[in-house]
CSV table of N, CA and C in Angstrom, one decimal:
chain,number,residue,atom,x,y,z
A,1,MET,N,3.8,-14.1,-3.0
A,1,MET,CA,4.6,-12.9,-2.8
A,1,MET,C,3.9,-12.0,-1.8
A,2,ALA,N,4.7,-11.3,-1.0
A,2,ALA,CA,4.1,-10.4,0.0
A,2,ALA,C,3.7,-9.1,-0.6
A,3,VAL,N,3.0,-8.4,0.2
A,3,VAL,CA,2.6,-7.0,-0.2
A,3,VAL,C,3.8,-6.1,0.3
A,4,THR,N,4.4,-5.3,-0.6
A,4,THR,CA,5.5,-4.5,-0.2
A,4,THR,C,5.1,-3.0,-0.2
A,5,ILE,N,5.5,-2.3,0.8
A,5,ILE,CA,5.1,-0.9,0.9
A,5,ILE,C,6.4,-0.1,1.1
A,6,GLU,N,6.6,0.8,0.1
A,6,GLU,CA,7.8,1.7,0.2
A,6,GLU,C,7.4,3.1,0.1
A,7,LYS,N,8.2,3.9,0.8
A,7,LYS,CA,7.9,5.4,0.8
A,7,LYS,C,8.4,6.0,-0.5
A,8,VAL,N,7.6,6.7,-1.2
A,8,VAL,CA,7.9,7.4,-2.4
A,8,VAL,C,8.5,8.8,-2.0
A,9,ASN,N,7.7,9.5,-1.2
A,9,ASN,CA,8.1,10.8,-0.6
A,9,ASN,C,7.3,11.0,0.6
A,10,ASP,N,7.3,12.2,1.2
A,10,ASP,CA,6.5,12.5,2.4
A,10,ASP,C,5.0,12.4,2.2
A,11,ASN,N,4.6,12.5,0.9
A,11,ASN,CA,3.2,12.5,0.6
A,11,ASN,C,2.6,11.2,0.1
A,12,TYR,N,3.4,10.3,-0.4
A,12,TYR,CA,2.9,9.1,-1.0
A,12,TYR,C,3.8,7.8,-0.7
A,13,ILE,N,3.1,6.7,-0.7
A,13,ILE,CA,3.8,5.4,-0.6
A,13,ILE,C,3.4,4.6,-1.8
A,14,MET,N,4.2,3.6,-2.1
A,14,MET,CA,4.0,2.7,-3.2
A,14,MET,C,3.7,1.3,-2.7
A,15,VAL,N,2.7,0.7,-3.2
A,15,VAL,CA,2.2,-0.6,-2.7
A,15,VAL,C,2.3,-1.6,-3.9
A,16,SER,N,3.0,-2.7,-3.7
A,16,SER,CA,3.2,-3.6,-4.8
A,16,SER,C,2.8,-5.0,-4.3
A,17,PHE,N,2.3,-5.9,-5.2
A,17,PHE,CA,1.9,-7.2,-4.9
A,17,PHE,C,1.7,-8.0,-6.2
A,18,ASN,N,1.6,-9.3,-6.1
A,18,ASN,CA,1.3,-10.1,-7.2
A,18,ASN,C,-0.2,-9.8,-7.6
A,19,TYR,N,-0.5,-9.8,-8.9
A,19,TYR,CA,-1.8,-9.5,-9.3
A,19,TYR,C,-2.8,-10.6,-8.8
A,20,SER,N,-3.9,-10.2,-8.3
A,20,SER,CA,-5.1,-11.0,-8.1
A,20,SER,C,-6.3,-10.1,-8.1
A,21,TYR,N,-7.4,-10.6,-8.6
A,21,TYR,CA,-8.6,-9.7,-8.7
A,21,TYR,C,-8.9,-9.2,-7.3
A,22,ASP,N,-8.8,-10.0,-6.3
A,22,ASP,CA,-9.2,-9.6,-4.9
A,22,ASP,C,-8.2,-8.5,-4.4
A,23,ASN,N,-6.9,-8.7,-4.7
A,23,ASN,CA,-6.0,-7.6,-4.2
A,23,ASN,C,-6.3,-6.3,-4.9
A,24,VAL,N,-6.6,-6.3,-6.2
A,24,VAL,CA,-6.9,-5.1,-6.9
A,24,VAL,C,-8.2,-4.4,-6.3
A,25,LEU,N,-9.2,-5.2,-6.1
A,25,LEU,CA,-10.4,-4.7,-5.5
A,25,LEU,C,-10.1,-4.1,-4.1
A,26,ALA,N,-9.3,-4.7,-3.3
A,26,ALA,CA,-8.9,-4.2,-2.0
A,26,ALA,C,-8.2,-2.9,-2.1
A,27,ILE,N,-7.2,-2.8,-2.9
A,27,ILE,CA,-6.4,-1.5,-3.0
A,27,ILE,C,-7.2,-0.4,-3.6
A,28,LYS,N,-8.1,-0.7,-4.5
A,28,LYS,CA,-9.0,0.3,-5.1
A,28,LYS,C,-9.9,1.0,-4.1
A,29,LYS,N,-10.2,0.3,-3.0
A,29,LYS,CA,-11.1,0.8,-1.9
A,29,LYS,C,-10.4,1.8,-1.0
A,30,ILE,N,-9.1,1.9,-1.1
A,30,ILE,CA,-8.3,2.8,-0.3
A,30,ILE,C,-8.3,4.2,-1.0
A,31,GLU,N,-8.8,5.1,-0.2
A,31,GLU,CA,-9.0,6.5,-0.7
A,31,GLU,C,-7.7,7.1,-1.3
A,32,GLY,N,-7.8,7.6,-2.5
A,32,GLY,CA,-6.6,8.2,-3.1
A,32,GLY,C,-5.6,7.3,-3.8
A,33,SER,N,-6.0,6.0,-3.9
A,33,SER,CA,-5.1,5.0,-4.5
A,33,SER,C,-5.2,5.2,-6.0
A,34,ARG,N,-4.0,5.0,-6.7
A,34,ARG,CA,-4.0,5.0,-8.2
A,34,ARG,C,-2.9,4.1,-8.7
A,35,TRP,N,-3.1,3.6,-9.9
A,35,TRP,CA,-2.2,2.7,-10.5
A,35,TRP,C,-1.1,3.5,-11.2
A,36,ASN,N,0.2,3.2,-11.0
A,36,ASN,CA,1.3,3.8,-11.7
A,36,ASN,C,1.8,2.8,-12.8
A,37,GLU,N,1.5,3.0,-14.0
A,37,GLU,CA,1.8,2.0,-15.1
A,37,GLU,C,3.4,1.9,-15.2
A,38,LYS,N,4.1,3.0,-15.1
A,38,LYS,CA,5.5,2.9,-15.2
A,38,LYS,C,6.2,2.1,-14.1
A,39,LYS,N,5.8,2.2,-12.9
A,39,LYS,CA,6.3,1.5,-11.8
A,39,LYS,C,5.7,0.1,-11.5
A,40,LYS,N,4.5,-0.1,-12.2
A,40,LYS,CA,3.8,-1.3,-12.0
A,40,LYS,C,3.4,-1.5,-10.6
A,41,ALA,N,2.9,-0.4,-9.9
A,41,ALA,CA,2.6,-0.5,-8.5
A,41,ALA,C,1.5,0.5,-8.3
A,42,TRP,N,0.9,0.4,-7.1
A,42,TRP,CA,-0.1,1.4,-6.7
A,42,TRP,C,0.5,2.5,-5.8
A,43,ILE,N,0.0,3.7,-6.1
A,43,ILE,CA,0.5,4.8,-5.3
A,43,ILE,C,-0.7,5.2,-4.4
A,44,VAL,N,-0.3,5.4,-3.1
A,44,VAL,CA,-1.4,5.7,-2.1
A,44,VAL,C,-0.9,6.8,-1.2
A,45,PRO,N,-1.8,7.7,-0.8
A,45,PRO,CA,-1.3,8.8,0.1
A,45,PRO,C,-0.6,8.2,1.3
A,46,ASN,N,0.4,8.9,1.8
A,46,ASN,CA,1.2,8.5,2.9
A,46,ASN,C,0.5,9.1,4.2
A,47,THR,N,-0.6,8.5,4.6
A,47,THR,CA,-1.3,8.9,5.7
A,47,THR,C,-1.5,7.7,6.7
A,48,ASN,N,-1.7,8.0,7.9
A,48,ASN,CA,-2.0,6.9,8.9
A,48,ASN,C,-3.3,6.2,8.5
A,49,LYS,N,-4.3,6.9,8.0
A,49,LYS,CA,-5.5,6.3,7.6
A,49,LYS,C,-5.3,5.3,6.4
A,50,ALA,N,-4.5,5.6,5.5
A,50,ALA,CA,-4.2,4.8,4.3
A,50,ALA,C,-3.4,3.6,4.7
A,51,ILE,N,-2.4,3.8,5.6
A,51,ILE,CA,-1.5,2.7,6.0
A,51,ILE,C,-2.4,1.7,6.8
A,52,TYR,N,-3.2,2.2,7.7
A,52,TYR,CA,-4.1,1.3,8.5
A,52,TYR,C,-5.0,0.5,7.5
A,53,ALA,N,-5.6,1.2,6.5
A,53,ALA,CA,-6.5,0.6,5.6
A,53,ALA,C,-5.8,-0.5,4.8
A,54,ILE,N,-4.5,-0.3,4.4
A,54,ILE,CA,-3.8,-1.3,3.8
A,54,ILE,C,-3.5,-2.5,4.7
A,55,SER,N,-3.2,-2.2,5.9
A,55,SER,CA,-3.0,-3.3,6.9
A,55,SER,C,-4.2,-4.2,7.1
A,56,VAL,N,-5.4,-3.6,7.1
A,56,VAL,CA,-6.6,-4.3,7.3
A,56,VAL,C,-7.0,-5.0,6.0
A,57,ALA,N,-6.8,-4.4,4.9
A,57,ALA,CA,-7.2,-5.0,3.6
A,57,ALA,C,-6.4,-6.2,3.3
A,58,PHE,N,-5.1,-6.2,3.7
A,58,PHE,CA,-4.2,-7.3,3.3
A,58,PHE,C,-3.7,-8.0,4.6
A,59,CYS,N,-4.6,-8.1,5.6
A,59,CYS,CA,-4.3,-8.8,6.8
A,59,CYS,C,-4.0,-10.3,6.7
A,60,GLU,N,-4.4,-10.9,5.6
A,60,GLU,CA,-4.1,-12.3,5.4
A,60,GLU,C,-2.8,-12.5,4.6
A,61,GLU,N,-2.2,-11.4,4.2
A,61,GLU,CA,-0.9,-11.5,3.5
A,61,GLU,C,0.2,-11.1,4.3
A,62,ASP,N,1.4,-11.5,3.9
A,62,ASP,CA,2.6,-10.9,4.6
A,62,ASP,C,2.8,-9.5,4.1
A,63,ILE,N,3.0,-8.6,4.9
A,63,ILE,CA,3.2,-7.2,4.6
A,63,ILE,C,4.6,-6.7,5.0
A,64,ILE,N,5.3,-6.3,4.0
A,64,ILE,CA,6.7,-5.8,4.2
A,64,ILE,C,6.7,-4.3,4.1
A,65,PHE,N,7.0,-3.6,5.2
A,65,PHE,CA,7.0,-2.1,5.3
A,65,PHE,C,8.5,-1.7,5.1
A,66,ASP,N,8.7,-0.7,4.3
A,66,ASP,CA,10.0,0.0,4.2
A,66,ASP,C,10.3,0.6,5.6
A,67,SER,N,11.5,0.5,6.0
A,67,SER,CA,11.9,1.1,7.3
A,67,SER,C,11.7,2.6,7.5
A,68,SER,N,11.5,3.3,6.4
A,68,SER,CA,11.3,4.7,6.4
A,68,SER,C,9.9,5.1,6.7
A,69,ILE,N,9.0,4.1,6.7
A,69,ILE,CA,7.6,4.4,7.0
A,69,ILE,C,7.3,4.4,8.5
A,70,ASP,N,6.7,5.4,9.1
A,70,ASP,CA,6.5,5.5,10.5
A,70,ASP,C,5.2,4.8,10.9
A,71,LEU,N,5.4,3.7,11.6
A,71,LEU,CA,4.2,2.9,12.0
A,71,LEU,C,3.8,3.1,13.4
A,72,PHE,N,4.5,4.0,14.1
A,72,PHE,CA,4.3,4.1,15.5
A,72,PHE,C,3.0,4.9,15.8
A,73,ASP,N,2.5,5.7,14.9
A,73,ASP,CA,1.3,6.5,15.1
A,73,ASP,C,0.0,5.9,14.8
A,74,LEU,N,0.1,4.6,14.3
A,74,LEU,CA,-1.1,3.9,13.9
A,74,LEU,C,-2.0,3.5,15.0
């Protein structure tokens, strides 16, 4: 399964992926990330720094970005 990134609101994005120990370690290294038990996904600040960090951390995975996420400033 790919890594899916969706916009929650202007301040946060939601990152979801199949569980693996390595994926969890990678997402935990991103500043401000936290697990949302209800959504079964990671919530991350909607910043260029965080989006870039996700792109680097999951560069070996297919990453699907929600069309509402602005990637042009990266």
